[in-house]
Amino acid sequence: MDKKCFVCHSLLTSENNSSEHIFLFSLGDTHPVKGIVCKYCNNWLGEVVDFDFVKTFKGLYKTVSGKSEVVSMTTEQGERFSVPIKNEQIENKPILSQSPFKFIDESNFSEHFYDSTDAETSMKKQTNRNPDKNINYNITKETSIPTFYIKPKIDKVNFTLEILKIQAEYLRSTDYNVNTLGEFIFKYANVNKNLPNPFEPFEKLLIYIFNSVIQPGFKYIPKNTDIIPGVSKAEVIRLKEIDWMFISLFGKVNMTIPIITQSFLNLLTS
Ligand SMILES: [Zn+2]
């Protein structure tokens, strides 16, 4: 059967067919699929949905990517550090402060460092950068080693759009025959893509879906499912005669959600 782009419904040909990463190449997906979306809509989805999603989750993904990565992390006090990390473990390499100098007056400033090595490295850099200035420093206070965490600030609209996109694309790729709400929203927004925000009519609905469908879905992880750090996947699972979807984003953000169709929503809101 001829395949059509799930967004603009144009026939997919050798000219316009594109390789789509259902889970985003920059977040670890190395198996793109064809026959889902045309080149133009693929680029458009990248701009309007994926771009912001990647920005939010790149740091978190880096902690499980399996490679040595430097991740910007904050402490509870809000200080930022460059933390070398591999497989969710902090590596035995220097952790560097990223916080800017706070000037006390014209000739004095204060700064937080991770430890005395970080302080000395940074001060040496300052001295080399300003050879004509006489820079002195002393450590006035040592505090305990901070604990780092990455807590992405989730934009509910963007996150829900990405999940609806994954759901639509994954189900298409498995020939699961259902029109999801995602397909409807992307088709509508694509027709209106010249508007400043083509998703505006759906924003309330997307936030509602996040709160009432996605957020509760974070709590349920099906048995017999492997969650692998760094690996993203989706699968349809049958629970109590209903099909659900399990989605794992790089093994770090996991959820079980219904297959969101128009009739599902009618049920939910009735
Ligand atoms: Zn298209």
Short mmCIF file of C-alpha atoms and ligand atoms in Angstrom, two decimals:
data_model
loop_
_atom_site.label_atom_id
_atom_site.label_comp_id
_atom_site.label_asym_id
_atom_site.label_seq_id
_atom_site.Cartn_x
_atom_site.Cartn_y
_atom_site.Cartn_z
CA MET A 1 0.00 0.00 0.00
CA ASP A 2 1.17 3.52 -0.72
CA LYS A 3 2.32 5.36 2.36
CA LYS A 4 1.39 8.92 3.18
CA CYS A 5 3.05 11.54 5.37
CA PHE A 6 1.19 11.48 8.69
CA VAL A 7 1.28 15.27 8.87
CA CYS A 8 0.46 16.65 5.42
CA HIS A 9 -0.94 13.41 3.92
CA SER A 10 1.06 13.78 0.74
CA LEU A 11 2.10 10.54 -0.90
CA LEU A 12 5.59 9.44 0.12
CA THR A 13 7.86 9.04 -2.88
CA SER A 14 11.56 8.38 -3.27
CA GLU A 15 11.89 12.17 -3.54
CA ASN A 16 10.16 13.31 -0.37
CA ASN A 17 10.38 10.27 1.92
CA SER A 18 12.58 10.94 4.93
CA SER A 19 14.36 8.95 7.60
CA GLU A 20 12.74 9.87 10.88
CA HIS A 21 14.20 9.32 14.31
CA ILE A 22 11.13 8.57 16.40
CA PHE A 23 13.17 9.32 19.53
CA LEU A 24 15.55 12.00 18.26
CA PHE A 25 19.04 11.27 17.08
CA SER A 26 20.55 13.73 19.54
CA LEU A 27 18.94 11.78 22.39
CA GLY A 28 20.34 8.43 21.38
CA ASP A 29 18.08 7.07 18.63
CA THR A 30 20.27 5.40 16.02
CA HIS A 31 17.51 3.57 14.12
CA PRO A 32 15.58 5.97 11.93
CA VAL A 33 12.49 4.67 10.13
CA LYS A 34 11.11 5.53 6.71
CA GLY A 35 7.58 5.70 5.39
CA ILE A 36 6.11 7.90 8.13
CA VAL A 37 6.75 11.52 7.36
CA CYS A 38 7.87 13.59 4.37
CA LYS A 39 11.09 15.60 4.33
CA TYR A 40 9.30 18.94 4.71
CA CYS A 41 7.15 17.92 7.65
CA ASN A 42 10.11 16.18 9.28
CA ASN A 43 12.05 19.46 9.21
CA TRP A 44 9.03 21.39 10.41
CA LEU A 45 8.45 19.02 13.36
CA GLY A 46 12.12 19.40 14.21
CA GLU A 47 11.74 23.17 14.42
CA VAL A 48 8.42 23.38 16.23
CA VAL A 49 8.64 20.40 18.60
CA ASP A 50 12.01 18.66 18.81
CA PHE A 51 14.24 21.71 19.16
CA ASP A 52 12.90 22.78 22.58
CA PHE A 53 12.55 19.20 23.76
CA VAL A 54 16.22 18.46 23.06
CA LYS A 55 17.27 21.64 24.85
CA THR A 56 15.43 20.52 27.99
CA PHE A 57 16.57 16.92 28.06
CA LYS A 58 20.07 16.96 26.60
CA GLY A 59 21.71 17.38 30.02
CA LEU A 60 19.74 14.51 31.48
CA TYR A 61 20.47 12.31 28.48
CA LYS A 62 24.18 13.01 28.77
CA THR A 63 24.23 11.47 32.25
CA VAL A 64 23.23 8.08 30.77
CA SER A 65 24.79 8.29 27.31
CA GLY A 66 27.57 5.85 28.19
CA LYS A 67 30.18 8.37 27.05
CA SER A 68 32.31 10.69 29.09
CA GLU A 69 30.31 13.90 29.08
CA VAL A 70 30.52 17.24 30.80
CA VAL A 71 27.11 18.24 32.10
CA SER A 72 26.05 21.55 33.55
CA MET A 73 24.52 20.79 36.93
CA THR A 74 23.25 22.94 39.75
CA THR A 75 23.31 22.56 43.49
CA GLU A 76 20.41 23.27 45.79
CA GLN A 77 21.93 26.68 46.38
CA GLY A 78 21.67 27.34 42.66
CA GLU A 79 25.41 27.28 41.92
CA ARG A 80 26.34 25.84 38.57
CA PHE A 81 29.18 23.43 37.95
CA SER A 82 30.59 21.54 34.97
CA VAL A 83 30.44 17.95 36.11
CA PRO A 84 32.24 15.16 34.23
CA ILE A 85 29.91 12.19 34.19
CA LYS A 86 29.73 8.72 32.70
CA ASN A 87 26.95 6.17 33.15
CA GLU A 88 25.31 8.29 35.82
CA GLN A 89 28.52 8.34 37.90
CA ILE A 90 30.60 11.42 38.53
CA GLU A 91 34.01 10.75 37.05
CA ASN A 92 37.30 11.21 38.79
CA LYS A 93 38.11 14.38 36.86
CA PRO A 94 38.05 18.01 37.93
CA ILE A 95 34.63 19.50 38.55
CA LEU A 96 34.66 23.15 37.56
CA SER A 97 32.68 26.07 38.79
CA GLN A 98 30.60 27.96 36.20
CA SER A 99 29.27 30.74 38.38
CA PRO A 100 30.30 34.24 37.40
CA PHE A 101 32.51 36.40 39.59
CA LYS A 102 30.56 38.62 41.93
CA PHE A 103 32.20 41.99 42.21
CA ILE A 104 32.33 43.46 45.70
CA ASP A 105 33.91 46.73 44.55
CA GLU A 106 36.16 47.84 41.69
CA SER A 107 39.12 45.78 42.81
CA ASN A 108 37.56 42.94 44.80
CA PHE A 109 35.39 40.06 43.83
CA SER A 110 34.15 36.86 45.36
CA GLU A 111 33.50 33.53 43.72
CA HIS A 112 32.39 30.00 44.53
CA PHE A 113 34.60 27.13 43.51
CA TYR A 114 34.15 23.42 43.74
CA ASP A 115 37.40 22.87 45.66
CA SER A 116 40.83 24.43 46.10
CA THR A 117 42.11 22.85 42.83
CA ASP A 118 39.22 24.42 40.93
CA ALA A 119 39.95 27.72 42.67
CA GLU A 120 43.66 27.61 41.79
CA THR A 121 43.02 26.62 38.15
CA SER A 122 40.54 29.46 37.72
CA MET A 123 42.78 32.01 39.43
CA LYS A 124 45.75 30.97 37.28
CA LYS A 125 43.60 31.57 34.20
CA GLN A 126 42.65 35.01 35.49
CA THR A 127 46.29 35.83 36.16
CA ASN A 128 47.37 34.69 32.68
CA ARG A 129 44.56 36.62 31.05
CA ASN A 130 45.49 39.81 32.90
CA PRO A 131 49.31 39.71 33.15
CA ASP A 132 49.52 43.45 33.89
CA LYS A 133 47.20 43.18 36.87
CA ASN A 134 48.36 42.05 40.25
CA ILE A 135 45.77 39.44 41.20
CA ASN A 136 45.79 38.02 44.70
CA TYR A 137 43.35 35.65 46.21
CA ASN A 138 42.61 33.82 49.38
CA ILE A 139 40.07 31.22 50.35
CA THR A 140 37.79 32.68 53.00
CA LYS A 141 35.46 29.77 53.58
CA GLU A 142 35.37 26.10 52.78
CA THR A 143 32.02 24.39 52.57
CA SER A 144 31.09 20.74 52.22
CA ILE A 145 31.11 19.07 48.80
CA PRO A 146 27.87 19.99 47.09
CA THR A 147 25.40 17.45 45.72
CA PHE A 148 24.40 17.97 42.13
CA TYR A 149 21.16 17.30 40.41
CA ILE A 150 19.60 17.78 37.02
CA LYS A 151 15.96 18.64 37.13
CA PRO A 152 14.76 19.61 33.66
CA LYS A 153 12.12 22.27 33.74
CA ILE A 154 9.36 20.62 31.76
CA ASP A 155 7.32 22.75 29.42
CA LYS A 156 4.04 20.81 29.54
CA VAL A 157 2.95 21.88 26.05
CA ASN A 158 6.25 20.96 24.40
CA PHE A 159 6.61 17.72 26.36
CA THR A 160 3.07 16.60 25.47
CA LEU A 161 3.61 17.46 21.81
CA GLU A 162 6.79 15.36 21.75
CA ILE A 163 4.99 12.41 23.38
CA LEU A 164 2.07 12.71 20.93
CA LYS A 165 4.60 12.80 18.11
CA ILE A 166 6.36 9.69 19.38
CA GLN A 167 3.02 7.95 19.77
CA ALA A 168 1.82 8.84 16.27
CA GLU A 169 5.11 7.93 14.62
CA TYR A 170 5.65 4.72 16.53
CA LEU A 171 2.13 3.45 15.83
CA ARG A 172 2.54 4.37 12.15
CA SER A 173 5.83 2.50 12.00
CA THR A 174 4.15 -0.64 13.34
CA ASP A 175 1.08 -0.25 11.10
CA TYR A 176 -1.13 0.00 14.17
CA ASN A 177 -4.22 1.33 12.51
CA VAL A 178 -5.59 4.19 14.56
CA ASN A 179 -5.87 7.93 14.12
CA THR A 180 -4.23 9.43 17.15
CA LEU A 181 -4.87 12.89 18.49
CA GLY A 182 -1.23 13.67 17.69
CA GLU A 183 -1.87 13.15 13.98
CA PHE A 184 -4.88 15.45 14.13
CA ILE A 185 -3.01 18.22 15.98
CA PHE A 186 0.08 18.10 13.75
CA LYS A 187 -2.03 18.07 10.61
CA TYR A 188 -4.03 21.08 11.78
CA ALA A 189 -0.96 23.02 12.97
CA ASN A 190 0.90 22.24 9.75
CA VAL A 191 -1.91 23.73 7.65
CA ASN A 192 -1.67 26.83 9.84
CA LYS A 193 2.10 26.83 10.11
CA ASN A 194 2.40 30.45 8.99
CA LEU A 195 0.65 31.65 12.13
CA PRO A 196 3.00 32.82 14.92
CA ASN A 197 1.98 29.85 17.11
CA PRO A 198 0.05 27.19 15.19
CA PHE A 199 -0.37 25.08 18.34
CA GLU A 200 -2.11 27.85 20.25
CA PRO A 201 -5.66 26.45 19.83
CA PHE A 202 -4.46 23.22 21.48
CA GLU A 203 -2.43 24.60 24.38
CA LYS A 204 -5.13 24.16 27.02
CA LEU A 205 -5.85 20.65 25.78
CA LEU A 206 -2.14 19.73 25.77
CA ILE A 207 -1.71 20.92 29.36
CA TYR A 208 -4.84 18.97 30.30
CA ILE A 209 -3.39 15.83 28.67
CA PHE A 210 -0.11 16.33 30.51
CA ASN A 211 -1.82 16.68 33.90
CA SER A 212 -4.44 13.98 33.54
CA VAL A 213 -2.79 11.39 31.28
CA ILE A 214 0.99 11.77 31.09
CA GLN A 215 1.78 12.73 34.67
CA PRO A 216 -0.18 9.79 36.18
CA GLY A 217 1.55 7.60 33.58
CA PHE A 218 4.97 8.29 35.12
CA LYS A 219 3.93 6.15 38.08
CA TYR A 220 3.31 2.93 36.21
CA ILE A 221 6.10 0.86 34.72
CA PRO A 222 4.95 -2.50 33.36
CA LYS A 223 6.55 -5.69 34.59
CA ASN A 224 8.71 -7.58 32.11
CA THR A 225 9.96 -4.34 30.61
CA ASP A 226 13.65 -3.67 30.45
CA ILE A 227 14.59 -0.10 31.10
CA ILE A 228 18.03 0.49 29.70
CA PRO A 229 19.98 3.66 30.48
CA GLY A 230 20.56 5.63 27.29
CA VAL A 231 18.00 3.66 25.28
CA SER A 232 14.64 5.05 24.18
CA LYS A 233 11.79 2.80 23.19
CA ALA A 234 8.06 2.47 22.83
CA GLU A 235 5.84 -0.56 22.94
CA VAL A 236 2.14 -1.33 22.93
CA ILE A 237 1.10 -3.30 25.98
CA ARG A 238 -2.28 -4.82 26.70
CA LEU A 239 -3.66 -4.33 30.19
CA LYS A 240 -7.21 -5.28 31.12
CA GLU A 241 -8.26 -5.60 27.46
CA ILE A 242 -7.05 -2.11 26.62
CA ASP A 243 -3.99 -1.18 24.61
CA TRP A 244 -1.58 1.18 26.33
CA MET A 245 1.78 2.50 25.32
CA PHE A 246 4.92 2.27 27.35
CA ILE A 247 7.42 4.96 26.43
CA SER A 248 10.92 5.15 27.81
CA LEU A 249 13.04 8.19 27.03
CA PHE A 250 16.70 7.14 27.28
CA GLY A 251 15.74 4.91 30.22
CA LYS A 252 15.39 7.99 32.40
CA VAL A 253 11.87 9.28 31.81
CA ASN A 254 9.37 6.41 31.70
CA MET A 255 5.62 6.38 31.34
CA THR A 256 2.65 4.19 30.52
CA ILE A 257 -0.06 6.13 28.74
CA PRO A 258 -3.23 5.33 26.83
CA ILE A 259 -3.32 5.51 23.06
CA ILE A 260 -4.65 9.02 22.86
CA THR A 261 -7.38 9.29 20.25
CA GLN A 262 -10.25 11.72 19.86
CA SER A 263 -12.70 9.15 21.26
CA PHE A 264 -10.42 8.49 24.23
CA LEU A 265 -10.51 12.20 25.01
CA ASN A 266 -14.30 12.33 24.67
CA LEU A 267 -14.45 9.52 27.21
CA LEU A 268 -12.09 11.36 29.51
CA THR A 269 -13.95 14.65 29.43
CA SER A 270 -17.50 13.27 29.49
ZN ZN B 1 4.42 15.95 5.01
#
